[in-house]
Amino acid sequence: MADVRSTDFSENGWVDPLEGIDLSAKNIVVLVSGGGTNLQALIDAQERGELGGGVIKCVISSRPDAYALKRAKDHGIPTRVIQRKSFPDVESYSNALIEALYQEYADLVVQAGFMTILDRCVCRAYQNKIINVHPALIPSFCGKGYYGLHVHEAALEKGVKVTGATVHFVTEVCDGGPIILQKAVEVKADDTPEILQKRVMEEAEWKILPEAVRLFCEGRIKVKDGKTIIS
């Protein structure tokens, strides 16, 4: 995207730096750390025209070896790597991430398997503009320590008959932001954490994450009193 702060004067007069740019499109920046299966679901939805006019502008990884970077490059999506170990503390890392989001003109930030802890300044800078998908039905099996296979191990240990996934806005409270969408998934008697993880991804995460992005980009999500209202 052109730099909206710049102006261009030519011999024929002023040239609009935004000419040819669709200002109605929402710029989406996806944060990743690993394989990028949820990123792939977003890419597939974008290529089907199902992101409500949103465009994945950039993929930012906390690891240079994340396979998600290859997924992005294979589809012509620009990438960046911002490693945590390159910064002395969480605050400086978070500030670097905010600067990158500003540079990408991010309207929506999607955490898709992003495993790096961020400072609260990021949530404040992008209040109700950062979403995350969690592999359980919040408020069950969420919060500190509940990530990846740990979530599914806990669900099986508890013996629940139904689990699922939740897309929510990110706040300073881990997994505590307003819930946008949820989808239930059956737990079967012979499930292992790996089998259950795969089913939750296929039947829930890969469906409700693109749907939540679409709703956001269409301006259909409002937050009131800590709860979302979808028009």
Coordinates of C-alpha atoms in Angstrom, one line a residue:
M1 CA 0.0 0.0 0.0
A2 CA 1.2 3.5 -0.7
D3 CA 2.3 5.6 2.2
V4 CA -0.8 7.8 2.9
R5 CA 1.4 10.4 4.6
S6 CA 3.2 11.2 1.5
T7 CA 2.3 13.6 -1.4
D8 CA 3.5 13.5 -4.9
F9 CA 3.7 16.7 -7.1
S10 CA 4.4 16.3 -10.8
E11 CA 4.6 18.6 -13.7
N12 CA 1.0 17.9 -14.4
G13 CA -0.1 18.8 -10.9
W14 CA -0.8 16.8 -7.7
V15 CA -1.1 13.1 -7.9
D16 CA -3.3 11.3 -5.4
P17 CA -1.1 8.7 -3.6
L18 CA -4.2 6.6 -2.9
E19 CA -5.3 6.4 -6.5
G20 CA -6.2 2.8 -7.4
I21 CA -6.2 1.6 -3.8
D22 CA -9.4 0.0 -2.4
L23 CA -9.8 1.9 0.9
S24 CA -12.7 -0.3 1.9
A25 CA -10.5 -3.4 2.1
K26 CA -9.3 -4.4 5.6
N27 CA -5.6 -5.1 6.0
I28 CA -5.1 -8.4 7.9
V29 CA -1.8 -9.2 9.6
V30 CA -1.4 -12.8 10.8
L31 CA 0.9 -13.7 13.7
V32 CA 2.4 -17.2 13.6
S33 CA 5.0 -19.4 15.3
G34 CA 4.7 -22.8 13.8
G35 CA 3.1 -24.9 11.1
G36 CA 0.4 -22.4 10.1
T37 CA -2.6 -24.7 9.6
N38 CA -4.9 -21.9 10.7
L39 CA -3.1 -19.5 8.5
Q40 CA -3.7 -22.0 5.6
A41 CA -7.4 -22.0 6.4
L42 CA -7.4 -18.2 6.2
I43 CA -5.5 -18.2 2.9
D44 CA -7.9 -20.8 1.4
A45 CA -10.9 -18.6 2.5
Q46 CA -9.3 -15.5 1.0
E47 CA -8.8 -17.3 -2.3
R48 CA -12.5 -18.3 -2.3
G49 CA -13.4 -14.7 -1.6
E50 CA -14.7 -15.4 1.9
L51 CA -12.9 -12.9 4.1
G52 CA -15.5 -10.1 3.7
G53 CA -13.2 -7.9 1.6
G54 CA -10.3 -8.5 4.0
V55 CA -6.8 -9.0 2.6
I56 CA -3.9 -10.8 4.3
K57 CA -1.3 -8.1 4.0
C58 CA 1.5 -9.7 5.9
V59 CA 2.4 -12.8 7.9
I60 CA 4.7 -12.1 10.9
S61 CA 6.5 -15.0 12.6
S62 CA 8.3 -15.2 15.9
R63 CA 10.5 -18.0 14.5
P64 CA 12.5 -18.0 11.2
D65 CA 12.0 -21.7 10.7
A66 CA 8.2 -21.6 11.0
Y67 CA 6.6 -23.6 8.2
A68 CA 3.8 -21.0 8.1
L69 CA 6.3 -18.6 6.4
K70 CA 6.5 -21.1 3.5
R71 CA 2.7 -21.3 3.3
A72 CA 2.6 -17.5 3.0
K73 CA 5.3 -17.2 0.4
D74 CA 3.8 -20.0 -1.7
H75 CA 0.7 -17.7 -2.0
G76 CA 2.6 -14.5 -2.6
I77 CA 2.0 -13.0 0.8
P78 CA 4.8 -10.9 2.3
T79 CA 6.4 -12.1 5.5
R80 CA 8.5 -10.8 8.4
V81 CA 10.4 -12.4 11.2
I82 CA 10.5 -10.7 14.6
Q83 CA 12.3 -13.0 17.0
R84 CA 11.9 -12.7 20.7
K85 CA 15.5 -13.4 21.5
S86 CA 16.6 -10.4 19.4
F87 CA 15.1 -8.1 22.1
P88 CA 16.1 -7.7 25.8
D89 CA 12.6 -7.9 27.2
V90 CA 8.9 -8.4 26.4
E91 CA 8.2 -4.6 26.3
S92 CA 10.8 -3.9 23.6
Y93 CA 9.7 -6.9 21.6
S94 CA 6.1 -5.8 21.8
N95 CA 7.0 -2.3 20.7
A96 CA 8.8 -3.7 17.7
L97 CA 5.7 -5.7 16.8
I98 CA 3.5 -2.7 17.1
E99 CA 5.8 -0.7 14.8
A100 CA 5.5 -3.5 12.3
L101 CA 1.7 -3.5 12.5
Y102 CA 1.7 0.2 12.0
Q103 CA 3.9 -0.2 8.9
E104 CA 1.6 -2.8 7.5
Y105 CA -1.5 -0.5 8.2
A106 CA -3.1 -3.4 10.1
D107 CA -6.8 -3.2 10.6
L108 CA -7.1 -6.6 12.1
V109 CA -4.4 -8.8 13.8
V110 CA -5.0 -12.6 13.9
Q111 CA -3.0 -14.8 16.2
A112 CA -2.8 -18.1 14.5
G113 CA -0.6 -20.3 16.6
F114 CA 1.4 -17.4 17.9
M115 CA 3.3 -18.7 20.9
T116 CA 5.1 -15.6 22.0
I117 CA 4.0 -13.6 25.1
L118 CA 3.3 -9.9 24.4
D119 CA 3.1 -6.9 26.6
R120 CA -0.3 -5.3 27.4
C121 CA 0.7 -2.3 25.2
V122 CA -0.2 -4.4 22.1
C123 CA -3.7 -5.1 23.3
R124 CA -4.2 -1.5 24.2
A125 CA -2.9 -0.3 20.8
Y126 CA -5.2 -2.7 19.0
Q127 CA -8.2 -2.9 21.3
N128 CA -10.8 -5.2 19.9
K129 CA -8.7 -5.6 16.8
I130 CA -6.7 -8.7 17.7
I131 CA -8.4 -12.1 17.5
N132 CA -7.2 -15.5 18.6
V133 CA -8.6 -19.1 18.1
H134 CA -8.4 -21.3 21.1
P135 CA -8.9 -25.1 20.9
A136 CA -11.6 -25.4 23.6
L137 CA -15.0 -24.0 24.5
I138 CA -13.9 -21.1 26.7
P139 CA -14.2 -20.8 29.7
S140 CA -13.3 -24.5 29.8
F141 CA -9.6 -25.5 29.5
C142 CA -8.2 -22.0 28.9
G143 CA -5.8 -19.6 30.5
K144 CA -2.2 -20.0 31.5
G145 CA -0.7 -23.3 30.6
Y146 CA -3.6 -24.4 28.2
Y147 CA -2.1 -24.4 24.7
G148 CA -1.6 -27.0 22.0
L149 CA -1.9 -30.6 23.1
H150 CA -2.2 -29.6 26.7
V151 CA -5.7 -28.4 26.1
H152 CA -6.8 -31.8 24.6
E153 CA -5.0 -33.8 27.2
A154 CA -7.0 -31.9 29.9
A155 CA -10.3 -32.4 28.1
L156 CA -9.7 -36.1 27.9
E157 CA -8.5 -36.4 31.5
K158 CA -11.7 -34.6 32.6
G159 CA -13.9 -36.9 30.5
V160 CA -15.9 -34.3 28.7
K161 CA -18.2 -35.5 26.0
V162 CA -18.1 -32.3 24.0
T163 CA -15.2 -29.9 23.3
G164 CA -14.6 -27.5 20.5
A165 CA -13.0 -24.2 19.6
T166 CA -13.5 -20.5 20.4
V167 CA -12.5 -17.3 18.5
H168 CA -12.2 -14.4 20.8
F169 CA -10.8 -10.9 21.0
V170 CA -7.4 -10.7 22.7
T171 CA -7.1 -8.7 26.0
E172 CA -4.6 -8.5 28.8
V173 CA -6.3 -11.5 30.4
C174 CA -5.1 -14.8 28.8
D175 CA -8.0 -16.2 26.9
G176 CA -10.3 -13.8 28.7
G177 CA -11.4 -11.5 25.8
P178 CA -14.9 -11.2 24.4
I179 CA -16.0 -14.3 22.7
I180 CA -16.9 -14.0 19.0
L181 CA -17.7 -17.5 17.8
Q182 CA -17.7 -21.0 19.2
K183 CA -18.2 -24.4 17.7
A184 CA -18.7 -27.7 19.5
V185 CA -16.9 -31.0 18.6
E186 CA -17.8 -34.5 19.8
V187 CA -15.2 -36.3 22.0
K188 CA -15.0 -40.0 21.2
A189 CA -14.2 -42.9 23.5
D190 CA -11.0 -43.9 21.7
D191 CA -9.6 -40.4 21.2
T192 CA -6.0 -39.6 21.9
P193 CA -4.9 -35.9 22.3
E194 CA -3.5 -36.0 18.8
I195 CA -6.7 -37.4 17.3
L196 CA -8.9 -35.0 19.2
Q197 CA -6.6 -32.1 18.2
K198 CA -7.0 -32.9 14.5
R199 CA -10.8 -33.2 14.7
V200 CA -11.1 -29.9 16.6
M201 CA -9.0 -28.2 13.9
E202 CA -10.9 -29.7 11.0
E203 CA -14.4 -29.4 12.4
A204 CA -14.1 -26.2 14.3
E205 CA -11.0 -24.0 14.2
W206 CA -10.6 -24.0 10.4
K207 CA -14.3 -23.0 10.0
I208 CA -14.9 -20.4 12.7
L209 CA -11.6 -18.5 12.4
P210 CA -12.2 -17.4 8.7
E211 CA -15.9 -16.7 9.6
A212 CA -14.9 -14.4 12.5
V213 CA -12.4 -12.6 10.2
R214 CA -15.2 -12.2 7.6
L215 CA -17.6 -10.8 10.2
F216 CA -14.9 -8.3 11.4
C217 CA -14.1 -7.1 7.9
E218 CA -17.7 -6.6 7.2
G219 CA -18.0 -4.4 10.3
R220 CA -20.6 -6.7 11.9
I221 CA -19.0 -7.2 15.3
K222 CA -19.5 -4.8 18.1
V223 CA -18.3 -5.1 21.7
K224 CA -20.6 -3.9 24.5
D225 CA -20.1 -4.6 28.3
G226 CA -17.4 -7.2 27.5
K227 CA -19.6 -9.2 25.2
T228 CA -19.8 -9.2 21.4
I229 CA -22.9 -8.4 19.4
I230 CA -23.0 -9.8 15.9
S231 CA -25.3 -8.0 13.5

